[in-house]
XYZ file of C-alpha atoms in Angstrom:
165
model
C 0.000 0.000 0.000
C 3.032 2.497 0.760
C 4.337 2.357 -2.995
C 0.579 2.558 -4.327
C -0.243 5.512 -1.914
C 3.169 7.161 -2.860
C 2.100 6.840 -6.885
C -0.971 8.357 -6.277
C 0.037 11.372 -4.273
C 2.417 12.179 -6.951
C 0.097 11.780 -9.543
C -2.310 14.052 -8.129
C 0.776 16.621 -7.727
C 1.737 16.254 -11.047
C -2.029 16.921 -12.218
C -2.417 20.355 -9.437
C 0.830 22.063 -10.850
C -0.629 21.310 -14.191
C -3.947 22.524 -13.456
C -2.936 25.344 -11.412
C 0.880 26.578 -13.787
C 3.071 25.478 -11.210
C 6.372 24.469 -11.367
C 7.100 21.344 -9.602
C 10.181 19.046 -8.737
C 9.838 15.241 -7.150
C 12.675 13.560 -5.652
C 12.595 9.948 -5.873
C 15.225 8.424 -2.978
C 16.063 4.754 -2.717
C 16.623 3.297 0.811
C 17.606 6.271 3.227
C 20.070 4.966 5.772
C 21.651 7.350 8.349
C 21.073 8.792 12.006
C 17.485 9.056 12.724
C 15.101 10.793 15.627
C 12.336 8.506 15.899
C 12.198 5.984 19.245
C 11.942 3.187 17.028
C 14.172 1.883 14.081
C 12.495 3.036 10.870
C 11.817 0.426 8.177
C 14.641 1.588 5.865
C 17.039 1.319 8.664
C 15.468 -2.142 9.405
C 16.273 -3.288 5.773
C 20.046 -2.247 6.088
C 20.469 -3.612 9.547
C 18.909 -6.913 8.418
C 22.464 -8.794 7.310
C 22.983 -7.978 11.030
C 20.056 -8.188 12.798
C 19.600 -11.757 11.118
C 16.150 -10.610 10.074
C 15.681 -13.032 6.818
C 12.477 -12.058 6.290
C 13.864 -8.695 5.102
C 16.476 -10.009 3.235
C 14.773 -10.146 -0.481
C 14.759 -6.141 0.283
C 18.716 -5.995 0.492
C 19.775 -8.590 -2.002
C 20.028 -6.079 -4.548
C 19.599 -2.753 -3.029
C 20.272 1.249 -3.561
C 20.581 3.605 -0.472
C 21.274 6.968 -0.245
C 22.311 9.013 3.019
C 20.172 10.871 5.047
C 22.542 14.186 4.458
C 22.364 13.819 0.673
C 18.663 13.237 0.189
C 18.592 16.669 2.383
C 21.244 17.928 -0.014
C 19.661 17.507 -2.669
C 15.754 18.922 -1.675
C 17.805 22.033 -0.951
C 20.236 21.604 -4.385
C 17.137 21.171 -6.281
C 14.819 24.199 -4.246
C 18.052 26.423 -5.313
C 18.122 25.836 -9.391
C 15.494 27.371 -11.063
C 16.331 25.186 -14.505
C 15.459 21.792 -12.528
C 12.589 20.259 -13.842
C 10.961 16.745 -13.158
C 11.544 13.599 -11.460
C 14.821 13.065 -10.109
C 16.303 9.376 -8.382
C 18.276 10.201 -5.704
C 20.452 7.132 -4.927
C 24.061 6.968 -4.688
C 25.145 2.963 -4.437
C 24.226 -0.109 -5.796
C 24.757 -2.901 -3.682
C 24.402 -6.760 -2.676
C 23.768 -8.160 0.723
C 27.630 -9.117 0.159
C 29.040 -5.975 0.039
C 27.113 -4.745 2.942
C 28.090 -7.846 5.291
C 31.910 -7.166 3.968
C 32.148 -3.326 4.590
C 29.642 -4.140 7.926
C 32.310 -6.859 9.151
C 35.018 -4.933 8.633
C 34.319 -2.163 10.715
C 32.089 -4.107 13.426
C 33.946 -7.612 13.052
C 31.140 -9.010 15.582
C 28.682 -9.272 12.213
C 29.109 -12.381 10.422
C 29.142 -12.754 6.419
C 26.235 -13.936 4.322
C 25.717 -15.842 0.461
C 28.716 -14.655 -1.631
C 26.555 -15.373 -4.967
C 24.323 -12.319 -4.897
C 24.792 -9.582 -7.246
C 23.597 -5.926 -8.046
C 20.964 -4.441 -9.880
C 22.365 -0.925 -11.575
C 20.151 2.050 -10.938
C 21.269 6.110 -12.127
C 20.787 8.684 -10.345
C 22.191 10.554 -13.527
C 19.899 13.064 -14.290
C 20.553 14.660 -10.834
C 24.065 14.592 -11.863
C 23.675 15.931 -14.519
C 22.081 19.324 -12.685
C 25.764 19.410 -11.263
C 24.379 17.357 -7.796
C 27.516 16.048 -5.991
C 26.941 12.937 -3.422
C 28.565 13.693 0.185
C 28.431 10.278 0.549
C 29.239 9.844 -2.913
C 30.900 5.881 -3.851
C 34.505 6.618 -4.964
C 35.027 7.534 -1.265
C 32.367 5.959 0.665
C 31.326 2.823 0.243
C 27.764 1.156 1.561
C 29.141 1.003 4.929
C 29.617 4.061 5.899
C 26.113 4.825 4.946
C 24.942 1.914 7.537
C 27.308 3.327 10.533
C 25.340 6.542 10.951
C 22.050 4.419 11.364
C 24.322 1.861 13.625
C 25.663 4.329 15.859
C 22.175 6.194 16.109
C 20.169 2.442 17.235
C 23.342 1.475 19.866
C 22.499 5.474 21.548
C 18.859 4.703 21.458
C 19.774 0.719 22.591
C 17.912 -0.631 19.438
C 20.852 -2.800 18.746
C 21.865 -6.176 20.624
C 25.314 -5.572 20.247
């Protein structure tokens, strides 16, 4: 129901700027991992943590997943809000990524995770046409890699003692 509701809504903005000559911009994020306020682990942070938390049921989510840090989905609403020639529907996702390479970078900073199936691979997604607009990734992945996206969201469920370890 989430994705349906989602499609909707943004139909029905699409139709009002029509309607009404306004100019309007949609961001489309993948999974947003970082630090979060809520009392409770959201679901995207649930999804990354699941190599970890052993929660299999989530796994089909990670297998072949795209994140994006909290900081750069902010980054970009304001990027976006701040260039008049932006236009459309932009993805906002900056890595592709297995279940693999998330239990690798995961147990090599926090060697108390174990490793999972070494045969999964990734599905490419582009974030391109946000590039494009000149949109640079803080956590971009020549110099971050899925991990450090993860250890924001870590660090915020081990203050909040959402985390067994």
């Amino acid at each position: 129901m989430y994705f349906v509701a989602k499609t909707m809504a943004e139909k029905a903005a699409w139709e009002f700027a029509k309607e009404h000559g306004l100019d309007l911009v949609t961001i489309h994020p993948s999974v947003v991992i970082g630090p979060f306020i809520t009392p409770s682990r959201p679901l995207s942070v649930d999804i990354s943590l699941s190599v970890i938390t052993r929660n299999e049921a989530l796994y089909p989510m990670v297998t072949r997943a795209r994140a994006v840090h909290l900081d750069d989905l902010c980054n970009a609403h304001i990027y976006l809000f701040e260039h008049p020639e932006a236009e459309g529907r932009y993805i906002c996702s900056s890595h592709c990524f297995t279940i693999l390479d998330l239990a690798k970078s995961l147990s090599q900073r926090y060697p108390e995770f174990e490793g999972v199936d070494e045969s999964l691979k990734a599905v490419p997604c582009s974030s391109k046409k946000l590039m494009d607009l000149g949109f640079k990734f803080k956590y971009n992945p020549e110099e971050h890699d899925v991990g450090d996206l993860v250890s924001d969201a870590i660090e915020s469920c081990r203050e909040k003692g959402l985390m067994p370890v």
